[in-house]
Structure formats: structure tokens, C-alpha cells
Coordinates of C-alpha atoms and ligand atoms in Angstrom, one line a residue:
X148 CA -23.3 -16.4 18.7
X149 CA -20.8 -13.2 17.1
X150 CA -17.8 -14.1 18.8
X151 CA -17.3 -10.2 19.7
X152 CA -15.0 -8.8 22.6
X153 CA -15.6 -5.2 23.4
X154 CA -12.1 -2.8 24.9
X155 CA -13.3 0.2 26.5
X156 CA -10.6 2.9 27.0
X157 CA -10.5 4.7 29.8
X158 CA -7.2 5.8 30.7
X159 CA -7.3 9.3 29.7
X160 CA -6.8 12.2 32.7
X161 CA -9.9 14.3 31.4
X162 CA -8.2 17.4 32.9
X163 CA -11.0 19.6 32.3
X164 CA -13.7 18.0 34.3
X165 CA -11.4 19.9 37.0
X166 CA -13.3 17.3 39.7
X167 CA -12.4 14.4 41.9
X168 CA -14.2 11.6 40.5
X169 CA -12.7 9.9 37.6
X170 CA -14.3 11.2 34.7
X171 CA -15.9 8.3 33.0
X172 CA -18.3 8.1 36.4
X173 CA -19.5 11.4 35.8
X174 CA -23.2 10.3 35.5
X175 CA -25.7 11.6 32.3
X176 CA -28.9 10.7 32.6
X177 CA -28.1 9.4 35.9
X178 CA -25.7 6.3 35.0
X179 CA -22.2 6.8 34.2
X180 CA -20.8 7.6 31.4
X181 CA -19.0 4.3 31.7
X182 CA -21.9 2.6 32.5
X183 CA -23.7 3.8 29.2
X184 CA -20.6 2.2 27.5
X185 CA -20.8 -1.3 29.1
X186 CA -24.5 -1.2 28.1
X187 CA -23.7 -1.0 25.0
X188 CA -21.6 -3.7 25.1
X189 CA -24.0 -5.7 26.9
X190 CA -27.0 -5.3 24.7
X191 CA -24.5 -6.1 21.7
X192 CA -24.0 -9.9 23.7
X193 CA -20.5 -9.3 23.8
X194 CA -18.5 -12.2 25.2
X195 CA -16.0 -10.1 27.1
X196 CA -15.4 -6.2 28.1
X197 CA -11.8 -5.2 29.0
X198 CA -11.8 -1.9 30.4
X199 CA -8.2 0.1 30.6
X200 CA -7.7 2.4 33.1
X201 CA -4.7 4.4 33.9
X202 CA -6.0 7.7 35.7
X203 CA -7.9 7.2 39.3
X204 CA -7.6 3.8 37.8
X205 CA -8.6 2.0 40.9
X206 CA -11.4 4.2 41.1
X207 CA -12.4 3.6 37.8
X208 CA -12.5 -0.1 38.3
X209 CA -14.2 -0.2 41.6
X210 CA -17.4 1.9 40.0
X211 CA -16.8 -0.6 37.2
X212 CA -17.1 -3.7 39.2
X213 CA -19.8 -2.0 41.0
X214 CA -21.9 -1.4 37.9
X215 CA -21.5 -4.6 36.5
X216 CA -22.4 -6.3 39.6
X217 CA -25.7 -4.3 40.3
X218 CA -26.8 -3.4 36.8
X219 CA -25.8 -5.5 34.4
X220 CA -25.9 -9.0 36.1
X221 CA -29.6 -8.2 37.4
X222 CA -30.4 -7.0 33.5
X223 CA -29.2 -9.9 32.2
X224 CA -32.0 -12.3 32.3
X225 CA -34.0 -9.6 30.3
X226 CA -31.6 -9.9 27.6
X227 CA -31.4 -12.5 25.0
X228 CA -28.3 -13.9 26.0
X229 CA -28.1 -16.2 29.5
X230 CA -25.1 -15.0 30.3
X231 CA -23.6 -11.3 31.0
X232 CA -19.6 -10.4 29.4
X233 CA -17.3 -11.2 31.4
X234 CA -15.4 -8.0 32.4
X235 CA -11.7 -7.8 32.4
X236 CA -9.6 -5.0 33.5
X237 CA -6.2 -4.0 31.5
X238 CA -4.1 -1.1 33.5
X239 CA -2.5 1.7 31.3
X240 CA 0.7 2.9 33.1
X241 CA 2.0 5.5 31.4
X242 CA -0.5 6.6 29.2
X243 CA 1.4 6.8 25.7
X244 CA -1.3 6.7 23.0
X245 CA -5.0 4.8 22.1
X246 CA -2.4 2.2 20.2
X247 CA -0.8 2.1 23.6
X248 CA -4.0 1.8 24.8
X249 CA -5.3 -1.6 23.1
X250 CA -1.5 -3.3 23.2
X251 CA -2.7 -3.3 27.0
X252 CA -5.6 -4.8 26.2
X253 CA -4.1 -7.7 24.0
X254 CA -3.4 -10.3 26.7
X255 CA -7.0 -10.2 27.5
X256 CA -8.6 -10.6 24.0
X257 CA -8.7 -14.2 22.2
X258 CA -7.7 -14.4 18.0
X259 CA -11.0 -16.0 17.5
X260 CA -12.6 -13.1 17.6
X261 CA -14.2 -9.3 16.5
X262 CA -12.9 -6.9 18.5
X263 CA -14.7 -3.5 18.9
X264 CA -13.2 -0.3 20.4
X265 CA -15.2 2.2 22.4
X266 CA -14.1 4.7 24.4
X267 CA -15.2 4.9 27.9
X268 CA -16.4 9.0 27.9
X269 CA -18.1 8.5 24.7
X270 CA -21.9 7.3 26.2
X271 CA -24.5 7.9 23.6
X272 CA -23.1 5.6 20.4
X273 CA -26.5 3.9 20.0
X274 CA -26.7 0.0 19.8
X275 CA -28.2 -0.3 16.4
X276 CA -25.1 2.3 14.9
X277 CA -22.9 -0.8 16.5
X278 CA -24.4 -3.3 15.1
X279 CA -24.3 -1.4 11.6
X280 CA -20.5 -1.6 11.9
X281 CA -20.1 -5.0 13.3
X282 CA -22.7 -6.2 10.3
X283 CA -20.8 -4.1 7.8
X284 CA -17.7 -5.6 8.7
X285 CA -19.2 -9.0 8.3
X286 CA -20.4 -9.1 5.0
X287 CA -17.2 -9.5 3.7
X288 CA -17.9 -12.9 4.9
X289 CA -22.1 -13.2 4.7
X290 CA -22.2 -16.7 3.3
X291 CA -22.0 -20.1 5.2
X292 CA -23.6 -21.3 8.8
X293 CA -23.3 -19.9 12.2
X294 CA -19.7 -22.0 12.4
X295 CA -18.5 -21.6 9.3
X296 CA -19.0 -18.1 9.8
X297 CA -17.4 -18.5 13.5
X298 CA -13.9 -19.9 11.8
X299 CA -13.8 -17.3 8.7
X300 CA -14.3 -13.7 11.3
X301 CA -10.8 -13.1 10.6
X302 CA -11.5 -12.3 6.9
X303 CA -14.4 -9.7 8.1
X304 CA -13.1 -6.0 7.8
X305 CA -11.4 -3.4 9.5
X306 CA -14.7 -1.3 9.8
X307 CA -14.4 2.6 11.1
X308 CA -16.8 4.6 12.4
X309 CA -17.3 8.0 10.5
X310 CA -18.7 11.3 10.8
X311 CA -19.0 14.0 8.0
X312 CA -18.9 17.8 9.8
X313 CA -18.0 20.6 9.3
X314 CA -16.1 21.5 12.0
X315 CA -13.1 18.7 12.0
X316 CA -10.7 20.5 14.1
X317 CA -9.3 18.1 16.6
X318 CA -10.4 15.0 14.8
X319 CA -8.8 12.4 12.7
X320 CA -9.1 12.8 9.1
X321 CA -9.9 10.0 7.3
X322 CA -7.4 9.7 4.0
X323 CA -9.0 8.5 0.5
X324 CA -7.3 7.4 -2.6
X325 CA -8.6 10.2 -5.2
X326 CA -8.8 7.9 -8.0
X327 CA -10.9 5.0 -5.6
X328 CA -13.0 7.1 -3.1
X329 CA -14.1 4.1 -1.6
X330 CA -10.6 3.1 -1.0
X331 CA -9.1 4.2 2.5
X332 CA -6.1 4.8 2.6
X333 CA -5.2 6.2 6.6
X334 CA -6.0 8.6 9.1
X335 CA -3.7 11.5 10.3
X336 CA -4.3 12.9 13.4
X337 CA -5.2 16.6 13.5
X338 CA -1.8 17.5 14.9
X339 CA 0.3 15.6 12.2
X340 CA -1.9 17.0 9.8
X341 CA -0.8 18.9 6.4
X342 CA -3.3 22.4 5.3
X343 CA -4.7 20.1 2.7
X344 CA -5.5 17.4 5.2
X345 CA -6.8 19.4 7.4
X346 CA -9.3 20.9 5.2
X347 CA -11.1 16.8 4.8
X348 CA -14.4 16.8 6.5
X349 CA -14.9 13.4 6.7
X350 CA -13.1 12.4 10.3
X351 CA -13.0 9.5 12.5
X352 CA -15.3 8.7 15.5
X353 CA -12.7 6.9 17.5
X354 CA -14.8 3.7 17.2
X355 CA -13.6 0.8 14.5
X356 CA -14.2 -3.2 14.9
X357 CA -11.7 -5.5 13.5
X358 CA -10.8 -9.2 13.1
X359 CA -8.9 -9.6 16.8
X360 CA -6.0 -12.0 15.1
X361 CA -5.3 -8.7 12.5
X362 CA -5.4 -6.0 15.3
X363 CA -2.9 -8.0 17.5
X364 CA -0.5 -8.0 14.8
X365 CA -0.9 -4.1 13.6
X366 CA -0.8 -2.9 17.4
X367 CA 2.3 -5.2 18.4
X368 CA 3.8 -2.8 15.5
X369 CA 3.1 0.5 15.6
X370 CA 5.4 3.1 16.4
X371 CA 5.4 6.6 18.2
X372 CA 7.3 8.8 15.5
X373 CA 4.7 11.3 14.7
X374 CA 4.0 15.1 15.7
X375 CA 2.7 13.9 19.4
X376 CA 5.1 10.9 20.4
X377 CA 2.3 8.9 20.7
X378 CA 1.6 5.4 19.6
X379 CA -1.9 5.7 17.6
X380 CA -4.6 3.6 17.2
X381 CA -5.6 4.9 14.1
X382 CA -2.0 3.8 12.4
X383 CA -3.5 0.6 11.9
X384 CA -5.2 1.6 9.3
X385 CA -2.4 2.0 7.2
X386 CA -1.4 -1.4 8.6
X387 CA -4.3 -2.8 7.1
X388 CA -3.6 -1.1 3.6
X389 CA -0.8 -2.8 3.4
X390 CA -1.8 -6.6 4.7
X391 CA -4.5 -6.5 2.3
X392 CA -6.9 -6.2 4.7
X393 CA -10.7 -5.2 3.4
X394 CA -11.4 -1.5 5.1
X395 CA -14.7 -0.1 5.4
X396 CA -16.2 3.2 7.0
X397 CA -19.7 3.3 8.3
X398 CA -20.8 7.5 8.0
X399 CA -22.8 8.3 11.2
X400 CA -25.5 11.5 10.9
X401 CA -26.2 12.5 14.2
X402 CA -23.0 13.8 16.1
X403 CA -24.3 13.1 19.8
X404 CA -23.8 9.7 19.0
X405 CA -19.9 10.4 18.9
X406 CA -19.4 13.3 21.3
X407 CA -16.8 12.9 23.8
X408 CA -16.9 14.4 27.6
X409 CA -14.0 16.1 28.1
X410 CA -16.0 19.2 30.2
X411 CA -19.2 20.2 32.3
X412 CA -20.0 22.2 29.3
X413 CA -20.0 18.9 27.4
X414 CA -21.1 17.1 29.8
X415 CA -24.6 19.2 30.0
X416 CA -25.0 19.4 26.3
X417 CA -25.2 15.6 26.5
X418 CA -27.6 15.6 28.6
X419 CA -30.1 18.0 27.2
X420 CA -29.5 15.6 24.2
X421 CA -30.2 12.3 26.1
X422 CA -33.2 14.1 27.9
X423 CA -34.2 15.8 24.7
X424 CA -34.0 11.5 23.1
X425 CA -35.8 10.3 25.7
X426 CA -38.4 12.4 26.0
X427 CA -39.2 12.2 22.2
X428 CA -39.3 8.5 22.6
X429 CA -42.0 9.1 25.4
X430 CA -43.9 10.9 23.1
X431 CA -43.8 8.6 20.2
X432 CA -45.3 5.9 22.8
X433 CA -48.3 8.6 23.3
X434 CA -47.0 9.8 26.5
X435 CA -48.0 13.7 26.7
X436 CA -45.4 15.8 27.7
X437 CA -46.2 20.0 28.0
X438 CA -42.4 20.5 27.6
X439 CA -40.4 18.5 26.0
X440 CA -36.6 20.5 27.3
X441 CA -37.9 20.3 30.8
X442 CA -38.0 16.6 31.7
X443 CA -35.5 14.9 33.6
X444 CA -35.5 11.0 33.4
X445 CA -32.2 9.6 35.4
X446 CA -33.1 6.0 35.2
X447 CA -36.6 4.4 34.0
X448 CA -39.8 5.7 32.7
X449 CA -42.1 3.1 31.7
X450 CA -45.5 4.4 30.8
X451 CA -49.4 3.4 30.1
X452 CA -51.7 4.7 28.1
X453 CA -52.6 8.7 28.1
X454 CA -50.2 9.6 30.9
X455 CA -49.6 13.2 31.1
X456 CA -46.6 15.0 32.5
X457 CA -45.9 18.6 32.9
X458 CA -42.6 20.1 33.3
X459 CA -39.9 20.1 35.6
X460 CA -40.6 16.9 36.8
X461 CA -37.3 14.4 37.9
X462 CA -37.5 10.7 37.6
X463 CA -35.1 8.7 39.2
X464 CA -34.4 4.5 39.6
X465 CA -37.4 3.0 38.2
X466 CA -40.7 4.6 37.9
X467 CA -43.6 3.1 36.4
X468 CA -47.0 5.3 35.9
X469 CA -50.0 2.9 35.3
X470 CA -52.8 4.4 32.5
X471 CA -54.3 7.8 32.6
X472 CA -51.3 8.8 35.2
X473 CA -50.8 12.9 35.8
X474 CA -48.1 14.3 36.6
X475 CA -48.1 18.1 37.8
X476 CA -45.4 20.5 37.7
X477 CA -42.2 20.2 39.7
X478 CA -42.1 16.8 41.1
X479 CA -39.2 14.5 42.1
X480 CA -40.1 10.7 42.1
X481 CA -37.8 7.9 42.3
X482 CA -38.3 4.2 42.7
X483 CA -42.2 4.5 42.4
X484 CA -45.3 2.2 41.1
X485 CA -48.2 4.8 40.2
X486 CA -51.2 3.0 39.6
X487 CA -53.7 3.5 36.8
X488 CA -55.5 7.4 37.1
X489 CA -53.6 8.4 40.0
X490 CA -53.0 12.1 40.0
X491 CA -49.7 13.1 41.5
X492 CA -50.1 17.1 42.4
X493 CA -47.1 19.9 41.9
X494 CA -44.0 19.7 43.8
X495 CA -44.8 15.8 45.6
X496 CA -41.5 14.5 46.3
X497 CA -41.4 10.6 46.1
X498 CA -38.6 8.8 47.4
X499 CA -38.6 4.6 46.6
X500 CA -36.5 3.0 49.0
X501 CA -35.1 0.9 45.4
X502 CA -35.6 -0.5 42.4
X503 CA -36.8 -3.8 44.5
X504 CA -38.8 -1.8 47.1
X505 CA -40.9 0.9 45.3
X506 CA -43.2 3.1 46.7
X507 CA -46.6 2.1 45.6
X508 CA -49.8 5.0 44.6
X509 CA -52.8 2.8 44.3
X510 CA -55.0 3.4 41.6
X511 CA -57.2 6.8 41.2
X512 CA -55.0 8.4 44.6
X513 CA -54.3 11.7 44.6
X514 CA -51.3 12.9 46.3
X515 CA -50.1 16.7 46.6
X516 CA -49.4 18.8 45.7
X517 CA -46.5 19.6 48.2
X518 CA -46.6 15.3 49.4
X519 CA -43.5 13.7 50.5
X520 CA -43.9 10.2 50.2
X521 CA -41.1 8.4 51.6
X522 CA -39.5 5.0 51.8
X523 CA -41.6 2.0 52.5
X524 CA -45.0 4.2 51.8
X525 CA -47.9 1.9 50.2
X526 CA -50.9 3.7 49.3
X527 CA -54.2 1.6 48.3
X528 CA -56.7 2.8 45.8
X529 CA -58.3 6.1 46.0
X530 CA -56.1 7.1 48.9
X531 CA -55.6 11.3 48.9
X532 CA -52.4 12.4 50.7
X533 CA -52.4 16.5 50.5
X534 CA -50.5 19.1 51.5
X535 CA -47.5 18.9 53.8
X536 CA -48.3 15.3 54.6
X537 CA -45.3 12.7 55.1
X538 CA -45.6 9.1 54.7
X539 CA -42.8 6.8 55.4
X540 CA -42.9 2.8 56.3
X541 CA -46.9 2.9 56.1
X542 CA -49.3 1.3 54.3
X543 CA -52.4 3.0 54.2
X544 CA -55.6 0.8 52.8
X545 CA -58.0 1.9 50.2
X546 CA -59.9 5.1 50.4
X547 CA -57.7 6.4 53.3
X548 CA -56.7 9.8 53.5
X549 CA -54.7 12.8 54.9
X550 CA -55.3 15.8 53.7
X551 CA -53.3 18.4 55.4
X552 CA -49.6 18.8 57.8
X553 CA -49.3 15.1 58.7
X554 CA -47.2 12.3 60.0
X555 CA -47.7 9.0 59.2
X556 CA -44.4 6.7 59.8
X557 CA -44.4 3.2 60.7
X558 CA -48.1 2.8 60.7
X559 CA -50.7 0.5 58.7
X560 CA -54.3 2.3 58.0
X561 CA -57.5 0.7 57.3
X562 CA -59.8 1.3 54.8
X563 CA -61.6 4.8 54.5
X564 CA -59.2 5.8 57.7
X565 CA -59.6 9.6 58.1
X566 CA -56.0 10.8 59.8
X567 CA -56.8 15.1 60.5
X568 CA -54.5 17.8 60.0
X569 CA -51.9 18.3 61.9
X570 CA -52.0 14.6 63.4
X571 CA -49.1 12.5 64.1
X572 CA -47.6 8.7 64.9
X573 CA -44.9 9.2 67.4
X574 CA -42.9 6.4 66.5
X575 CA -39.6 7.1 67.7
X576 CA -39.2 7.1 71.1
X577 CA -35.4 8.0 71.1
X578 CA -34.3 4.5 70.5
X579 CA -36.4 2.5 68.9
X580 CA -39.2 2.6 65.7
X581 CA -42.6 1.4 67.3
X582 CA -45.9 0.7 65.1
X583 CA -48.8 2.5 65.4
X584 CA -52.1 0.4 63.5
X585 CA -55.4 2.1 62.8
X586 CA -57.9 0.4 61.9
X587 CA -60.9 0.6 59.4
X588 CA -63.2 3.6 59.4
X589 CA -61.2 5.4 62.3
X590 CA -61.1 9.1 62.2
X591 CA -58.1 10.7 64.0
X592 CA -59.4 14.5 65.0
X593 CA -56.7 17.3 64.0
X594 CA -53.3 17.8 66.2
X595 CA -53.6 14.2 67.7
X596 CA -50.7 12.2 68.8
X597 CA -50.6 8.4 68.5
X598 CA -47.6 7.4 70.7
X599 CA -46.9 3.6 69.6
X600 CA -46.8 0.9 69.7
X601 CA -50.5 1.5 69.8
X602 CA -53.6 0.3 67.9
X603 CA -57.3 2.2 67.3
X604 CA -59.5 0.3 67.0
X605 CA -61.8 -0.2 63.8
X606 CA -64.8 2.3 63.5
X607 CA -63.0 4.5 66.5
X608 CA -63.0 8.8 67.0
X609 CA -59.7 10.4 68.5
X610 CA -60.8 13.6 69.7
X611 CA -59.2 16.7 68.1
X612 CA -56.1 17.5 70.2
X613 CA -55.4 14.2 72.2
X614 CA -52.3 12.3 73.1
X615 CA -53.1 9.2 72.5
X616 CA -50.7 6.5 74.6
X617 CA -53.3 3.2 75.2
X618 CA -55.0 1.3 72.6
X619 CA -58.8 1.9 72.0
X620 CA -61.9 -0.5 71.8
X621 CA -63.5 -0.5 68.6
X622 CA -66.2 2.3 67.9
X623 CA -65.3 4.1 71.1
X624 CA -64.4 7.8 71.2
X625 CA -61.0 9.0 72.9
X626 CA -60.3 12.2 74.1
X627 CA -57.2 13.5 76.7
X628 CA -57.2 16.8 76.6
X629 CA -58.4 19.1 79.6
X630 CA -61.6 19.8 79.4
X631 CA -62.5 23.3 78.2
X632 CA -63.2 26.2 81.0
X633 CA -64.5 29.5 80.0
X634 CA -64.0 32.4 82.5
X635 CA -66.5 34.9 81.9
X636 CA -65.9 39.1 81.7
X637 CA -62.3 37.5 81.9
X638 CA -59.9 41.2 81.7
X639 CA -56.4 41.0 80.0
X640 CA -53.9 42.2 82.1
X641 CA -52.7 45.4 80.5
X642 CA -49.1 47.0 80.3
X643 CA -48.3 49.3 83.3
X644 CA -48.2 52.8 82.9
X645 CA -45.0 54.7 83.8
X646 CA -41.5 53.2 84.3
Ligands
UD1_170 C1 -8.7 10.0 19.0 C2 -8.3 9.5 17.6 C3 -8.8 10.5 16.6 C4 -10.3 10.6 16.7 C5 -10.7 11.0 18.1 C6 -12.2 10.9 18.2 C7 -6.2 8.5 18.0 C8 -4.7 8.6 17.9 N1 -6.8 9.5 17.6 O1 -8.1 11.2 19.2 O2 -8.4 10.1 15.3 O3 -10.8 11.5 15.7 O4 -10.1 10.1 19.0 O5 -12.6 11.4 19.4 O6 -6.7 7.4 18.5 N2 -6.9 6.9 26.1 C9 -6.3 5.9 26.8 N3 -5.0 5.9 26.8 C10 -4.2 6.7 26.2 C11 -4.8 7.8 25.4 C12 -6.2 7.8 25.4 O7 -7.0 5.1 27.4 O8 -3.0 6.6 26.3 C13 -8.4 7.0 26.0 C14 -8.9 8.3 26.5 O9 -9.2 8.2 27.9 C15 -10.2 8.4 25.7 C16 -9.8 7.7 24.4 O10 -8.8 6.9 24.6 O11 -11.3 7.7 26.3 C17 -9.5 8.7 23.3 O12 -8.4 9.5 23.6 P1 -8.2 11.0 23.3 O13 -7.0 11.5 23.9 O14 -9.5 11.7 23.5 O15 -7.9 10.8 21.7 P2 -8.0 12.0 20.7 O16 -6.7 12.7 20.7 O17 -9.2 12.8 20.8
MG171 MG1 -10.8 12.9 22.4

């Protein structure tokens, strides 16, 4: 196992989110940016994150802790490695430079290792561009076993992450000897930069690995006399010129992958980007999609065979949609099991209690368009749930359906159950949930009201229009409304004339 230690730097103010919330918890894709980060350095089987905060730092560590705790350690068993990181925190107080940054960090971080530096705002390095570095860094020292290699990571190089553009205002220039391009020399920081410097494309990322026992020693020395009084990060590179050091540069192509947050504007361009990613990913796995820009996936879309979506549609949590699955036009669905060739119609809103406790569309249902399905909702095969009809706690069994301006809450429905429009479980009787059960075969006429607790029973009729308060036999027909009078040559009163 790579002994590798990840620090993620998060101290920054990021000024111009102009918000409240820290900004490495602004969510893309719906997960934090920090939490894309600690992915990262979760899928990479790193033994240890330490995560520096300065600004809203006890904010920053609390949605931290929180992520760690209800993503990561869950996730873990899915992962190769038994064990998550561990994750440290390091505070940051003042903030006087990324070098400043990582001499923080130091106490936390064993010699023994790699260390990589992320930064906590930049979500969408992909895990394979890490492991580039980390392996490029490495094969300084390829040769030898798993232990051998353990004892010789302090020979690996100081690796940097690059990017060729050519816009490099802001950036870090990367400095090359002009004899030996392949020889780097430093990086000057855009605001210490001279006209010639400034005009070097190449620029770095703000990402590098290096030997742990090597960046200890170059960060313990670095010193703040430059144009910003800062201590940087990136002087170690000269650090490493002059130790002898082996420095490499890994060039990434897609600039996404090393875009920083520091604004809404940013932070939307992102997510177009991760939406735009994911959706092309979909599609690669055969998943048809009518519009690729208008998808939203904020958590988990695992798909069959020949599932079709069309646009607008949000997925949040988990959803999974069995083979043959549709999709209409602006749906929300979160937390939801859609069985094989169920058709979900425009604008259905489902609503999974979680992860754990999914709403569930049995096979061949079709529900919509205009469905709210809502916590606790388990629909069985062939079920139809139309228009304006609400579901929440209920299990309805297969072949059940309401079609039309419904409420079904706390309830269980058997088989082939026929629940009319504009019928309703009153469940709530101002203090208490009560459960209403209908059984197999029943058919509730329109505008009926089941008060529960209550149970019809199997192969029973509800007359249109009835309050329904006692259970029923099975088979029997119930009715409470008034019976119908009809007063014949009945005259409307008319308005009276005058004043
Ligand atoms: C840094 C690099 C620059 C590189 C650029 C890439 C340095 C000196 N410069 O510049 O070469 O091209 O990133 O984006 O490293 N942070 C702290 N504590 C601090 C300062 C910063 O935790 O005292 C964190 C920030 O929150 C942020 C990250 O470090 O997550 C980078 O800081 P930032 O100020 O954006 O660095 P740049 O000036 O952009
Ligand atoms: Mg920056």
C-alpha cells in the first residue's frame, strides 16, 4: 500500500462568493466542493487527509466531519481499501501564504511518506490525472518490491501538476532552463513576475506530490520576501533545485480539471462542466438522453439498459432506473428505485425519504405526469398513479391504481385496488398518523373519505361521495351519503326587482 497523505487547503476567505457559508461547502453537483476533494483522496487510498482551515474554520470542519462520517465511511466498503483516511484537521491563523499553509500541516504528516497537495475549492481534478502524478513521481524509483519501494519514497520526485493555456494571467509560471527544457528550474508567482515571465504559458495547477521527509525540510524554510509578503508554496521548487531533488511536471489538457471557485459565475461554469461529464458518461453507457445541457444529476444515476431521459429532469441522492425506464420532461426524483419499463410522466416529483429508504416504482408503472410521490411510497408492478395524485408512507400492491386528484398517506393497497378521483385517507386526525388498509380488488368511488384507522375489506365498493369511518365486510358495498331527492318543476328563486 502507497504510503500517501493527502493536505487539502482550505483556509482561503473566497471573498467573492459574497455568501455565508464557507466556500469550500458550496455544493456542485450537489456534494461540496470539499467533499469532491476528499473523494479524491479517498478513491486514491490515502492513509490520511489533513484539511487546514482558517476562514469559518469551524464551519469548515464541522461540514468536514460531517461528510466523512456519512459519505465516506458508508463508501468505504465499496472501495478496495478496508479502511477510510483518517482525517486530521490543521488550523491556519493568520493566513500568510499556501507555504504557510502546509507548515501547518507538518505536525500532522509522517516522513515516511508521499504527500499530495489539493486545494479544497478545486473539485473536478479527476482521480486517474492523480494517480498520473503520484506514478510519475514514482518512477524515479519503479524497481524493487512493495517494501523496498515503501523505504526508498523519499527518492520519488517533486512532481507538479501543469497546464499549457493561453490565458496565464493570475497563475504561476512554471521557469525552464533554456538549454534543458525538461529541467525546472522554479515558479514565480504572477505578481513577482518580470514581462518575459509573464509572457510563459505553461503555469502551475496548484497541485504537486512530493517525498513528505523533503517537503518538511523546504517548507520549514521558506521565506516571505517577495512582491506579496507571502510565504509560497511554490518556492519549494527552487528548494528542490538546489537539494538535488528529481522535479517533474505532469501537463494536464482539460482546464476544468484545475479550475478554482472563487465566484457563482465559476461556480456555475463548473457545473455545466460536471453535468455536461456526467451526462456524456450516461450516454457512452447507452443511456439516451434528448439533451445533453439540460440534465441535472446531484448525486447518483445508475442506469439499465435503453433508459430514456428527456430534459430538465433533476436527480438527487441515489436513483436507480431499472431497463427500458422513461423519463419525461421536467421531473425531480431523489432517492428512488424505478423498476424495469416503468414510465415516469412530465413534471412527477419523487421525493426518497434517503439513500437507505428509497421510494420504490415497480416494474411497467406508470406514474404522472404531474405525480408526487413522497417519502415511504412503494409502488408494486404495473401500478398507474396519474395526475395530481400524492402518495406518501403507502404501499400499494401490484396492478393498483389512482388515476386522478388523490390522497393516499399511510395506507397499504391490495392488488388491482381501484382508489377514484378525488378520494382520500384521512390519516391525521390532529394528533396522531392512523393507517387506513384496503384490501385486494376494492374499488373506492370518487370524492370518498376513508377516516382511519380503518380497513375495506377485500373485493369491497365505496360508493362515490362517502365518508367512510367503520371498517367494511369483504365484497359488501358502502355508501353514506344522503340519499338523492329530486324536487320536480323546482323554480330558482330570482333577484328582486327594485331596491
Ligand atoms: C496558487 C499558486 C499559483 C498557482 C495557483 C493555481 C502559490 C503561492 N501560488 O496561487 O502558483 O498558479 O495557486 O490556482 O501557491 N490558502 C490557504 N492559506 C493561505 C493561502 C491560501 O489555505 O494562506 C488556500 C486557499 O484557500 C486556496 C489555495 O490555498 O484553496 C490556493 O490559494 P490561492 O490564494 O488561490 O493561491 P493563488 O494565489 O491562486
Ligand atoms: Mg487561486
Amino acid at each position: 500500500m502507497l504510503p500517501l497523505d493527502v493536505v487539502i487547503m482550505a483556509a482561503g476567505k473566497g471573498t467573492r462568493m459574497k455568501s455565508k457559508t464557507p466556500k469550500v461547502l458550496h455544493t456542485l453537483g450537489g456534494r461540496a466542493l470539499l467533499g469532491h476533494v476528499m473523494q479524491a483522496a479517498v478513491s486514491l487510498t490515502a492513509r490520511k487527509i489533513v484539511l487546514i482551515t482558517g476562514h469559518e474554520a469551524e464551519l469548515v470542519q464541522k461540514g468536514a466531519a460531517q461528510m466523512f462520517e456519512q459519505e465516506f465511511k458508508v463508501s468505504a466498503p465499496d472501495t478496495e481499501r478496508s479502511a477510510p483516511p483518517i482525517l486530521e484537521f490543521a488550523l491556519q491563523m493568520p493566513q500568510l501564504g499556501t507555504g504557510h499553509a502546509i507548515q501547518q500541516a507538518l505536525p500532522h504528516l509522517s516522513d515516511d511518506g508521499l504527500t499530495l497537495v489539493l486545494s479544497g475549492d478545486v473539485p473536478l481534478t479527476q482521480v486517474k490525472t492523480l494517480q498520473g502524478l503520484i506514478a510519475s513521481s514514482l518512477q524515479t524509483i519503479k524497481q524493487g518490491s512493495d517494501t523496498e519501494f515503501d523505504q526508498k519514497v523519499d527518492k520519488a520526485a517533486l512532481t507538479l501538476l501543469t497546464l499549457n493555456t493561453p490565458n496565464p494571467f493570475g497563475y504561476g509560471r512554471v521557469l525552464r532552463d533554456t538549454k534543458q527544457q525538461d529541467k525546472v528550474l522554479g515558479i514565480v508567482e504572477e505578481k513577482d513576475a518580470t514581462p518575459d515571465q509573464k509572457c510563459i504559458t505553461e503555469v502551475y495547477t496548484g497541485v504537486l506530490v512530493a517525498p513528505t521527509v523533503h517537503l518538511r525540510s523546504w517548507v520549514n524554510s521558506l521565506d516571505n520576501k517577495n512582491a506579496q509578503g507571502e510565504y509560497y508554496l511554490t518556492d519549494v521548487v527552487k528548494k528542490a533545485v538546489e537539494a538535488g531533488i528529481p522535479i517533474k511536471t505532469l501537463s494536464i489538457h482539460d482546464a476544468i480539471e484545475v479550475m478554482g471557485v472563487n465566484s457563482p459565475a465559476q461556480l456555475a461554469e463548473l457545473e455545466r462542466a460536471l453535468q455536461l461529464f456526467t451526462a456524456k458518461s450516461l450516454m457512452e453507457q447507452g443511456v439516451r438522453i434528448k439533451d445533453p445541457s439540460r440534465i441535472d444529476v446531484r448525486g447518483e444515476l445508475l442506469c439499465s439498459e435503453d433508459v430514456q431521459l428527456d430534459v430538465n429532469s433533476v436527480f438527487l441522492g441515489r436513483v436507480s432506473l431499472g431497463r427500458g425506464v422513461h423519463i419525461g420532461p421536467n421531473c425531480v426524483i431523489s432517492n428512488a428505485v424505478i423498476e424495469d419499463g416503468a414510465l415516469i410522466e412530465a413534471y412527477s416529483h419523487i421525493e426518497g425519504g434517503s439513500v437507505q429508504s428509497p421510494v420504490i416504482v415497480g416494474a411497467n408503472a406508470r406514474v404522472g405526469p404531474f405525480a408526487r410521490l413522497r417519502p415511504g411510497a412503494v409502488l408494486g408492478a404495473e401500478v398507474h398513479i396519474g395526475n395530481f395524485v400524492e402518495i406518501k408512507n403507502s404501499t400499494l400492491a401490484d396492478g393498483a391504481k389512482a388515476n386522478h386528484l388523490a390522497y393516499v398517506g399511510d395506507a397499504q393497497l391490495g392488488e388491482r385496488v381501484n382508489f377514484g378521483a378525488g378520494a382520500i385517507t384521512a390519516n391525521y386526525d390532529g394528533a396522531n398518523k392512523h393507517k387506513t388498509v384496503i384490501e385486494h380488488d376494492v374499488h373506492v368511488g370518487s370524492n370518498s373519505v376513508l377516516v382511519a384507522p380503518v380497513t375495506i375489506g377485500a373485493g369491497g365498493t365505496v360508493g362515490a361521495g362517502s365518508t367512510i369511518t367503520k371498517s367494511t365486510e369483504a365484497n359488501a358495498l358502502s355508501i353514506t351519503r344522503a340519499k338523492q331527492l329530486s324536487v320536480q318543476n323546482w323554480i330558482r328563486p330570482v333577484k328582486s326587482s327594485g331596491k
